[in-house]
CSV table of C-alpha atoms and ligand atoms in Angstrom, one decimal:
chain,number,residue,atom,x,y,z
A,19,MET,CA,-68.2,174.2,-261.2
A,20,ILE,CA,-66.0,171.3,-260.4
A,21,GLU,CA,-64.3,171.1,-257.1
A,22,LYS,CA,-61.5,168.6,-256.3
A,23,ASN,CA,-61.4,166.4,-253.0
A,24,SER,CA,-64.7,168.0,-252.0
A,25,SER,CA,-66.5,167.1,-248.8
A,26,LEU,CA,-69.6,165.5,-249.2
A,27,LYS,CA,-70.7,166.0,-245.4
A,28,ALA,CA,-73.3,168.8,-246.5
A,29,PHE,CA,-74.4,166.5,-249.3
A,30,ASN,CA,-76.2,163.5,-247.4
A,31,SER,CA,-78.8,163.4,-244.9
A,32,PHE,CA,-76.6,161.3,-242.4
A,33,SER,CA,-74.0,164.1,-242.3
A,34,ILE,CA,-71.6,161.4,-242.9
A,35,ASP,CA,-67.8,162.8,-243.2
A,36,ALA,CA,-66.8,161.3,-247.0
A,37,GLU,CA,-65.2,163.2,-249.9
A,38,ALA,CA,-65.6,162.7,-253.5
A,39,HIS,CA,-62.2,163.1,-255.8
A,40,LEU,CA,-64.3,165.4,-258.2
A,41,LEU,CA,-67.5,167.1,-257.3
A,42,PHE,CA,-69.5,168.9,-260.5
A,43,HIS,CA,-72.7,170.9,-260.0
A,44,PHE,CA,-74.7,170.5,-262.9
A,45,THR,CA,-77.0,173.6,-262.7
A,46,ASP,CA,-77.5,174.2,-266.4
A,47,LEU,CA,-78.4,171.7,-269.5
A,48,SER,CA,-76.4,174.3,-271.3
A,49,GLN,CA,-73.0,172.7,-269.2
A,50,HIS,CA,-74.0,169.5,-271.3
A,51,ALA,CA,-70.6,169.3,-273.4
A,52,GLU,CA,-68.6,170.4,-270.2
A,53,LEU,CA,-70.2,167.3,-268.5
A,54,LEU,CA,-69.9,164.9,-271.1
A,55,ALA,CA,-66.1,166.0,-271.1
A,56,LEU,CA,-65.9,165.1,-267.4
A,57,ILE,CA,-67.4,162.2,-267.7
A,58,LYS,CA,-65.1,160.9,-270.7
A,59,LYS,CA,-62.0,162.1,-268.5
A,60,THR,CA,-63.3,159.7,-265.4
A,61,LYS,CA,-63.8,156.9,-267.5
A,62,GLU,CA,-60.6,157.0,-269.2
A,63,GLU,CA,-59.2,157.1,-265.5
A,64,SER,CA,-61.0,154.2,-264.7
A,65,ARG,CA,-62.8,156.4,-261.7
A,66,PRO,CA,-66.6,155.8,-261.0
A,67,ILE,CA,-69.3,158.2,-261.2
A,68,LEU,CA,-72.0,159.1,-259.0
A,69,VAL,CA,-75.3,161.1,-259.6
A,70,LEU,CA,-76.7,162.6,-256.5
A,71,GLY,CA,-79.7,164.6,-255.6
A,72,GLY,CA,-80.2,165.8,-252.1
A,73,GLY,CA,-78.1,162.8,-250.7
A,74,SER,CA,-81.0,161.6,-248.3
A,75,ASN,CA,-81.1,158.0,-249.6
A,76,THR,CA,-77.4,157.7,-249.4
A,77,LEU,CA,-75.0,156.5,-247.2
A,78,PHE,CA,-71.2,157.2,-247.8
A,79,CYS,CA,-69.2,154.0,-246.7
A,80,ASP,CA,-66.0,155.5,-248.0
A,81,ASP,CA,-64.8,158.5,-249.9
A,82,PHE,CA,-65.5,158.4,-253.3
A,83,ASP,CA,-62.7,157.8,-255.9
A,84,GLY,CA,-64.9,159.2,-258.9
A,85,LEU,CA,-66.8,162.2,-260.1
A,86,VAL,CA,-70.1,163.0,-258.2
A,87,ILE,CA,-72.6,164.8,-260.2
A,88,LYS,CA,-74.6,167.0,-258.1
A,89,VAL,CA,-77.9,167.6,-260.0
A,90,GLU,CA,-79.0,171.3,-259.4
A,91,LEU,CA,-81.3,171.9,-262.7
A,92,MET,CA,-84.1,174.2,-262.0
A,93,GLY,CA,-87.6,175.2,-263.3
A,94,ILE,CA,-91.0,174.0,-263.3
A,95,LYS,CA,-93.4,174.3,-266.4
A,96,HIS,CA,-97.1,174.1,-265.7
A,97,THR,CA,-99.6,173.5,-268.6
A,98,GLU,CA,-103.2,172.6,-268.2
A,99,THR,CA,-106.1,170.8,-270.3
A,100,SER,CA,-109.7,170.8,-269.1
A,101,GLU,CA,-109.1,167.4,-267.3
A,102,TYR,CA,-105.2,167.8,-266.0
A,103,HIS,CA,-102.6,169.6,-264.6
A,104,LEU,CA,-99.1,169.0,-266.3
A,105,LEU,CA,-96.1,169.8,-264.5
A,106,GLU,CA,-93.0,169.5,-266.1
A,107,VAL,CA,-90.0,170.1,-263.4
A,108,ALA,CA,-86.4,170.0,-263.3
A,109,ALA,CA,-84.5,167.3,-261.9
A,110,GLY,CA,-83.1,169.5,-259.1
A,111,GLU,CA,-86.5,171.0,-257.6
A,112,ASP,CA,-87.0,170.4,-254.0
A,113,TRP,CA,-89.6,167.6,-253.8
A,114,HIS,CA,-91.4,169.1,-250.5
A,115,GLN,CA,-91.3,172.5,-251.9
A,116,LEU,CA,-92.9,171.3,-255.2
A,117,VAL,CA,-95.5,169.6,-252.9
A,118,GLU,CA,-96.0,172.5,-251.1
A,119,GLN,CA,-96.5,174.7,-253.8
A,120,THR,CA,-98.7,172.8,-255.9
A,121,VAL,CA,-101.3,172.4,-252.9
A,122,GLU,CA,-101.2,176.1,-252.2
A,123,GLN,CA,-102.2,177.0,-256.1
A,124,GLY,CA,-105.1,174.2,-255.6
A,125,ILE,CA,-103.0,171.9,-257.8
A,126,ASN,CA,-104.3,168.9,-256.0
A,127,GLY,CA,-102.9,165.1,-256.0
A,128,LEU,CA,-99.5,165.3,-254.0
A,129,GLU,CA,-100.4,166.1,-250.9
A,130,ASN,CA,-99.7,162.6,-249.5
A,131,LEU,CA,-95.7,162.7,-250.4
A,132,ALA,CA,-95.3,165.9,-248.6
A,133,LEU,CA,-91.9,166.1,-246.2
A,134,ILE,CA,-90.0,163.6,-248.1
A,135,PRO,CA,-86.6,164.8,-248.4
A,136,GLY,CA,-84.1,165.4,-251.5
A,137,VAL,CA,-84.9,166.4,-255.2
A,138,VAL,CA,-87.4,165.9,-257.8
A,139,GLY,CA,-84.8,164.0,-260.0
A,140,ALA,CA,-84.5,161.1,-257.5
A,141,ALA,CA,-88.2,160.8,-256.8
A,142,PRO,CA,-88.5,158.1,-259.6
A,143,VAL,CA,-85.7,156.1,-258.7
A,144,GLN,CA,-87.0,154.5,-255.8
A,145,ASN,CA,-90.6,155.7,-256.9
A,146,ILE,CA,-91.1,157.5,-253.6
A,147,GLY,CA,-94.2,156.7,-251.8
A,148,ALA,CA,-96.1,157.6,-248.5
A,149,TYR,CA,-99.7,157.0,-247.0
A,150,GLY,CA,-100.9,155.0,-249.9
A,151,VAL,CA,-99.5,157.3,-252.5
A,152,GLU,CA,-96.6,156.7,-254.9
A,153,LEU,CA,-94.7,158.6,-257.4
A,154,LYS,CA,-96.1,156.3,-260.1
A,155,ASP,CA,-99.3,157.3,-259.7
A,156,PHE,CA,-99.1,160.6,-261.0
A,157,CYS,CA,-95.3,160.6,-263.0
A,158,VAL,CA,-96.0,160.0,-266.9
A,159,GLN,CA,-92.7,160.9,-268.2
A,160,VAL,CA,-88.9,160.9,-267.4
A,161,ASP,CA,-86.3,162.8,-269.2
A,162,TYR,CA,-82.5,161.4,-268.8
A,163,ILE,CA,-79.1,162.0,-270.0
A,164,ASP,CA,-77.2,158.5,-271.0
A,165,LEU,CA,-74.1,158.7,-269.2
A,166,ILE,CA,-72.5,156.5,-271.8
A,167,ASP,CA,-73.2,158.0,-275.0
A,168,GLY,CA,-74.5,161.4,-273.8
A,169,SER,CA,-77.7,161.0,-275.5
A,170,ALA,CA,-80.9,162.1,-274.1
A,171,HIS,CA,-84.1,160.0,-273.7
A,172,SER,CA,-87.4,160.2,-272.5
A,173,LEU,CA,-89.3,157.0,-270.9
A,174,THR,CA,-93.2,156.7,-270.1
A,175,ASN,CA,-94.9,155.6,-266.6
A,176,GLU,CA,-94.9,152.3,-268.2
A,177,GLN,CA,-91.0,152.1,-269.3
A,178,CYS,CA,-90.2,153.1,-265.9
A,179,LYS,CA,-91.0,150.1,-264.6
A,180,PHE,CA,-92.3,151.4,-261.1
A,181,ALA,CA,-92.7,149.0,-258.3
A,182,TYR,CA,-92.8,149.5,-254.4
A,183,ARG,CA,-89.5,151.4,-253.9
A,184,ASP,CA,-88.2,150.3,-257.3
A,185,SER,CA,-88.2,151.4,-260.6
A,186,ILE,CA,-85.9,150.7,-263.7
A,187,PHE,CA,-83.1,153.0,-262.6
A,188,LYS,CA,-82.4,151.0,-259.9
A,189,GLY,CA,-82.2,147.8,-262.5
A,190,GLU,CA,-81.5,147.9,-266.0
A,191,LEU,CA,-80.5,151.5,-266.2
A,192,LYS,CA,-78.4,151.5,-262.7
A,193,ASP,CA,-75.7,153.7,-262.8
A,194,ARG,CA,-76.2,154.7,-266.7
A,195,VAL,CA,-78.8,157.8,-266.5
A,196,LEU,CA,-78.9,161.1,-265.2
A,197,ILE,CA,-82.7,162.4,-264.7
A,198,THR,CA,-82.9,165.7,-266.0
A,199,SER,CA,-86.9,165.9,-265.3
A,200,VAL,CA,-90.0,164.7,-264.3
A,201,SER,CA,-93.4,165.3,-266.0
A,202,LEU,CA,-96.5,164.9,-263.3
A,203,LYS,CA,-100.4,164.4,-264.6
A,204,LEU,CA,-102.7,165.8,-262.0
A,205,PRO,CA,-106.3,164.9,-262.7
A,206,LYS,CA,-108.1,168.0,-261.7
A,207,GLN,CA,-111.4,165.6,-260.6
A,208,TRP,CA,-109.1,165.0,-257.4
A,209,GLN,CA,-109.7,162.1,-254.9
A,210,ALA,CA,-108.6,162.3,-251.5
A,211,HIS,CA,-106.3,159.4,-250.2
A,212,CYS,CA,-106.9,159.0,-246.2
A,213,GLN,CA,-107.2,155.1,-246.0
A,214,TYR,CA,-103.9,154.7,-245.0
A,215,GLY,CA,-102.1,154.8,-241.5
A,216,LEU,CA,-102.8,157.6,-239.1
A,217,LEU,CA,-104.7,159.8,-242.0
A,218,GLN,CA,-107.5,157.0,-241.2
A,219,GLY,CA,-108.8,159.4,-239.1
A,220,LEU,CA,-109.4,161.8,-241.7
A,221,ASN,CA,-112.9,161.9,-243.9
A,222,GLU,CA,-112.5,160.5,-247.1
A,223,THR,CA,-115.2,162.7,-249.0
A,224,GLU,CA,-114.0,165.6,-251.1
A,225,GLU,CA,-117.0,167.9,-249.3
A,226,SER,CA,-115.1,167.4,-246.1
A,227,VAL,CA,-111.6,167.0,-246.3
A,228,SER,CA,-109.1,169.1,-248.5
A,229,ALA,CA,-105.9,168.2,-250.2
A,230,LEU,CA,-104.6,171.3,-247.9
A,231,GLN,CA,-105.7,169.3,-244.5
A,232,ILE,CA,-104.3,166.4,-245.5
A,233,PHE,CA,-100.8,167.9,-246.6
A,234,ASP,CA,-101.3,169.8,-243.1
A,235,SER,CA,-101.7,166.3,-241.5
A,236,VAL,CA,-99.0,164.4,-243.2
A,237,CYS,CA,-96.8,167.5,-242.3
A,238,ARG,CA,-97.9,166.8,-238.6
A,239,ILE,CA,-97.6,163.3,-238.4
A,240,ARG,CA,-94.3,163.3,-239.9
A,241,THR,CA,-92.9,166.4,-238.1
A,242,GLU,CA,-93.7,163.8,-235.0
A,243,LYS,CA,-92.8,160.8,-236.1
A,244,LEU,CA,-89.5,161.2,-237.7
A,245,PRO,CA,-86.2,163.1,-237.0
A,246,ASP,CA,-85.3,166.2,-239.1
A,247,PRO,CA,-82.0,165.4,-241.3
A,248,LYS,CA,-81.2,169.1,-240.6
A,249,VAL,CA,-81.3,168.9,-237.0
A,250,LEU,CA,-80.4,164.6,-236.5
A,251,GLY,CA,-78.3,163.2,-239.3
A,252,ASN,CA,-80.6,160.5,-240.9
A,253,ALA,CA,-81.8,159.0,-244.5
A,254,GLY,CA,-85.3,158.4,-243.3
A,255,SER,CA,-86.5,154.5,-243.3
A,256,PHE,CA,-83.3,152.6,-243.3
A,257,PHE,CA,-84.8,148.9,-244.2
A,258,LYS,CA,-87.8,148.4,-246.2
A,259,ASN,CA,-90.8,146.8,-245.2
A,260,PRO,CA,-90.4,142.8,-245.8
A,261,ILE,CA,-92.6,141.0,-248.0
A,262,VAL,CA,-92.9,137.7,-246.6
A,263,SER,CA,-94.7,134.6,-247.7
A,264,GLU,CA,-98.5,133.9,-246.1
A,265,TYR,CA,-96.9,130.5,-244.6
A,266,LEU,CA,-94.4,132.7,-242.6
A,267,SER,CA,-97.0,135.8,-241.9
A,268,GLU,CA,-99.3,132.9,-240.4
A,269,GLN,CA,-96.4,131.5,-238.3
A,270,LEU,CA,-95.8,134.7,-236.7
A,271,LEU,CA,-99.2,135.9,-236.4
A,272,SER,CA,-99.9,132.8,-234.4
A,273,HIS,CA,-96.9,133.9,-231.9
A,274,HIS,CA,-97.7,137.6,-232.2
A,275,SER,CA,-101.1,138.6,-232.9
A,276,ASP,CA,-100.7,142.1,-232.8
A,277,MET,CA,-98.0,141.9,-235.5
A,278,PRO,CA,-98.9,144.6,-238.3
A,279,HIS,CA,-99.5,142.8,-241.7
A,280,TYR,CA,-100.8,143.9,-245.4
A,281,PRO,CA,-102.0,141.0,-247.4
A,282,GLN,CA,-100.6,141.7,-251.1
A,283,GLN,CA,-102.3,141.2,-254.1
A,284,ASP,CA,-99.9,137.9,-254.8
A,285,GLY,CA,-100.8,136.3,-251.8
A,286,ASN,CA,-97.6,137.6,-250.4
A,287,VAL,CA,-97.7,139.6,-247.2
A,288,LYS,CA,-95.8,143.0,-246.1
A,289,LEU,CA,-94.9,143.3,-242.6
A,290,ALA,CA,-93.8,146.4,-241.1
A,291,ALA,CA,-90.0,146.3,-240.2
A,292,GLY,CA,-89.8,149.2,-237.8
A,293,TRP,CA,-92.3,147.0,-235.5
A,294,LEU,CA,-90.0,144.2,-236.1
A,295,ILE,CA,-87.2,146.1,-234.7
A,296,ASP,CA,-88.9,147.8,-231.9
A,297,GLN,CA,-89.9,143.7,-231.1
A,298,CYS,CA,-86.3,143.0,-230.6
A,299,GLY,CA,-85.8,145.9,-228.2
A,300,LEU,CA,-83.7,147.7,-230.5
A,301,LYS,CA,-84.9,151.5,-229.7
A,302,GLY,CA,-82.2,153.4,-228.6
A,303,HIS,CA,-79.6,150.9,-229.3
A,304,LYS,CA,-76.1,152.4,-230.1
A,305,ILE,CA,-73.2,151.7,-231.6
A,306,GLY,CA,-70.4,154.6,-231.7
A,307,GLY,CA,-72.3,157.8,-232.6
A,308,ALA,CA,-74.8,155.7,-234.4
A,309,ALA,CA,-78.6,154.8,-232.8
A,310,VAL,CA,-81.6,153.5,-233.5
A,311,HIS,CA,-84.2,156.3,-233.0
A,312,LEU,CA,-86.1,156.3,-230.0
A,313,GLN,CA,-89.3,157.3,-231.2
A,314,GLN,CA,-89.1,155.1,-234.7
A,315,ALA,CA,-87.2,152.2,-234.7
A,316,LEU,CA,-86.9,151.9,-238.7
A,317,VAL,CA,-84.6,155.3,-238.6
A,318,LEU,CA,-81.2,155.0,-237.6
A,319,ILE,CA,-79.5,158.1,-236.8
A,320,ASN,CA,-76.1,160.1,-236.3
A,321,GLU,CA,-76.6,161.1,-232.8
A,322,ASP,CA,-74.0,163.2,-231.9
A,323,GLY,CA,-73.0,164.4,-235.8
A,324,ARG,CA,-70.0,162.2,-235.3
A,325,ALA,CA,-71.0,158.9,-236.5
A,326,THR,CA,-69.0,157.4,-239.0
A,327,ALA,CA,-70.1,155.2,-241.7
A,328,ASP,CA,-68.8,152.2,-239.8
A,329,ASP,CA,-70.9,153.2,-236.8
A,330,VAL,CA,-73.7,152.8,-239.1
A,331,ILE,CA,-72.9,149.7,-240.8
A,332,GLN,CA,-72.4,147.6,-237.8
A,333,LEU,CA,-75.7,149.2,-236.3
A,334,ALA,CA,-77.6,148.0,-239.4
A,335,TRP,CA,-75.9,144.8,-239.2
A,336,PHE,CA,-77.0,144.0,-235.6
A,337,VAL,CA,-80.8,145.3,-236.4
A,338,ARG,CA,-80.8,143.1,-239.1
A,339,GLU,CA,-79.2,139.8,-237.4
A,340,GLN,CA,-81.6,140.7,-234.3
A,341,VAL,CA,-84.6,140.6,-236.6
A,342,LEU,CA,-83.5,137.4,-238.5
A,343,GLN,CA,-82.8,135.6,-235.2
A,344,LYS,CA,-86.3,136.5,-233.9
A,345,PHE,CA,-88.5,136.3,-236.7
A,346,ALA,CA,-86.5,134.6,-239.5
A,347,VAL,CA,-87.2,137.7,-241.5
A,348,LEU,CA,-84.5,139.3,-243.8
A,349,LEU,CA,-84.5,143.0,-243.8
A,350,GLU,CA,-83.2,144.6,-247.0
A,351,HIS,CA,-82.0,148.3,-246.3
A,352,GLU,CA,-83.9,150.8,-248.6
A,353,VAL,CA,-80.8,153.1,-248.1
A,354,ARG,CA,-78.5,153.0,-251.0
A,355,PHE,CA,-74.6,152.2,-249.9
A,356,ILE,CA,-71.8,154.0,-251.7
A,357,ASP,CA,-68.3,152.8,-251.3
A,358,ALA,CA,-65.0,154.5,-253.4
A,359,GLN,CA,-66.1,152.4,-256.6
A,360,GLY,CA,-69.9,152.8,-256.5
A,361,GLU,CA,-73.1,151.2,-254.7
A,362,THR,CA,-72.7,148.1,-252.9
A,363,ASP,CA,-74.5,146.5,-249.8
A,364,LEU,CA,-74.5,145.9,-246.4
A,365,LEU,CA,-73.3,142.5,-247.0
A,366,GLN,CA,-70.4,143.3,-248.7
A,367,VAL,CA,-69.2,146.4,-246.5
A,368,ILE,CA,-69.6,144.9,-243.3
A,369,ASP,CA,-66.3,142.5,-243.9
A,370,ASN,CA,-64.2,145.7,-244.1
A,371,VAL,CA,-65.0,147.2,-240.8
B,20,FAD,C1,-86.5,162.2,-242.8
B,20,FAD,C2,-86.5,161.1,-244.2
B,20,FAD,C3,-87.8,160.5,-244.4
B,20,FAD,C4,-87.9,159.8,-245.5
B,20,FAD,N1,-89.3,159.5,-245.8
B,20,FAD,C5,-89.3,158.9,-247.3
B,20,FAD,C6,-90.8,158.1,-247.5
B,20,FAD,O1,-91.9,158.9,-247.0
B,20,FAD,N2,-90.9,157.9,-248.8
B,20,FAD,C7,-90.0,157.7,-249.5
B,20,FAD,O2,-90.0,157.0,-250.6
B,20,FAD,N3,-88.4,158.0,-249.2
B,20,FAD,C8,-88.4,158.5,-248.1
B,20,FAD,N4,-87.1,158.9,-247.5
B,20,FAD,C9,-86.1,158.5,-248.6
B,20,FAD,C10,-85.7,159.8,-249.3
B,20,FAD,O3,-86.0,161.0,-249.1
B,20,FAD,C11,-85.9,159.5,-251.1
B,20,FAD,O4,-85.5,158.2,-251.2
B,20,FAD,C12,-85.6,160.7,-252.0
B,20,FAD,O5,-86.4,160.7,-253.2
B,20,FAD,C13,-84.3,160.6,-252.2
B,20,FAD,O6,-83.8,161.9,-252.5
B,20,FAD,P1,-82.4,162.8,-252.6
B,20,FAD,O7,-82.3,163.4,-253.6
B,20,FAD,O8,-82.0,162.7,-251.4
B,20,FAD,O9,-81.9,161.5,-253.4
B,20,FAD,P2,-80.1,160.8,-253.2
B,20,FAD,O10,-80.1,160.4,-251.7
B,20,FAD,O11,-79.3,162.5,-253.7
B,20,FAD,O12,-80.3,159.6,-254.0
B,20,FAD,C14,-80.9,158.8,-254.2
B,20,FAD,C15,-80.6,157.8,-255.4
B,20,FAD,O13,-81.1,158.1,-256.6
B,20,FAD,C16,-80.2,158.3,-257.8
B,20,FAD,N5,-80.2,160.0,-258.0
B,20,FAD,C17,-80.6,161.0,-257.5
B,20,FAD,N6,-80.8,162.1,-258.3
B,20,FAD,C18,-80.7,161.5,-259.8
B,20,FAD,C19,-81.0,162.1,-260.9
B,20,FAD,N7,-81.1,163.1,-261.2
B,20,FAD,N8,-80.6,161.0,-261.7
B,20,FAD,C20,-80.6,160.0,-261.8
B,20,FAD,N9,-80.3,159.1,-260.4
B,20,FAD,C21,-80.5,160.3,-259.5
B,20,FAD,C22,-78.7,158.6,-256.9
B,20,FAD,O14,-78.0,158.3,-257.6
B,20,FAD,C23,-79.2,157.8,-255.5
B,20,FAD,O15,-79.0,156.2,-255.9
B,20,FAD,C24,-87.1,160.0,-246.6
B,20,FAD,C25,-85.8,160.3,-246.1
B,20,FAD,C26,-85.3,160.9,-244.9
B,20,FAD,C27,-84.2,161.7,-245.0
């Protein structure tokens, strides 16, 4: 189905009012030819193309002047061997529902990734992660359509170049792919992961903790900590946790001994962006209808449902500047900024507001 000048407010979790020149609902692979014709026409008109999932990691900074392809492909194929469960999941399936269904069926492994909004096709793009587990731990294959020539391809885990909130889909293949399905391999020999954050309270031995308990704990913790986008517009963690040199980390620790810090294998140190923002006294800080969430400083919210993209952009800039001044740490946004012509970033859009 194709819609013209269609509102995207219902299709982004920030609930920002923006329009797409054209919106195509890609619900079935049999629409392949129609899709390719639309892509060709859009390119001939020199308009941009955006692939959209649930819109929970996207900030529309402006109306989108091209074709938005909303991926709504559905279906889950489950096979198994003596050692593994194998799931081939269509890109439009809801991520959290997948996690819930698998845990209910005794297919364990995804429980730490419960309540991450969005659809399965977006999960490899930023290698979603939470509570010590990332998509890359289970993803064995990503199938996609090349948006340049319409050909179909598959990538292995290694070829996806997964890293912290990163993958080939944000690098070499950026703006080039429409992911159609993601294949996951979940070992039947299940291993609990409770070493991270508030899950530390759970006992890590399989005898005493179940995947369902972890799932329930993750859902409870996330519900307490994070605003529900259906109630309060937001895109989850707005900024990435910054990775700084050991030298800078030690300098900061000499003034802030309670600063959370996580040494990395390469010698650098990961800091908690939320803590840095909180230390600047920014919880509750507002610009227009946008605010820093009172419970979780890493989340920017559309407080009254009427925040404009400019409100969010100005607030993000203010937060970035305050953290830079106080800690000499540069925050990068995790949320993807989309303007009329495609992906952009905070530095580029701040001059226009
Ligand atoms: C309350 C809240 C909590 C969150 N918590 C976490 C968390 O703990 N960990 C985490 O990693 N993330 C988290 N997020 C961010 C977000 O949920 C994830 O990034 C999620 O994967 C986005 O899915 P989406 O379908 O909404 O993606 P969208 O916002 O629609 O798209 C995100 C990017 O993926 C691309 N994309 C989407 N679908 C496809 C496709 N089929 N093919 C090619 N490209 C595609 C888009 O072009 C865009 O660049 C949170 C967000 C919210 C609102």
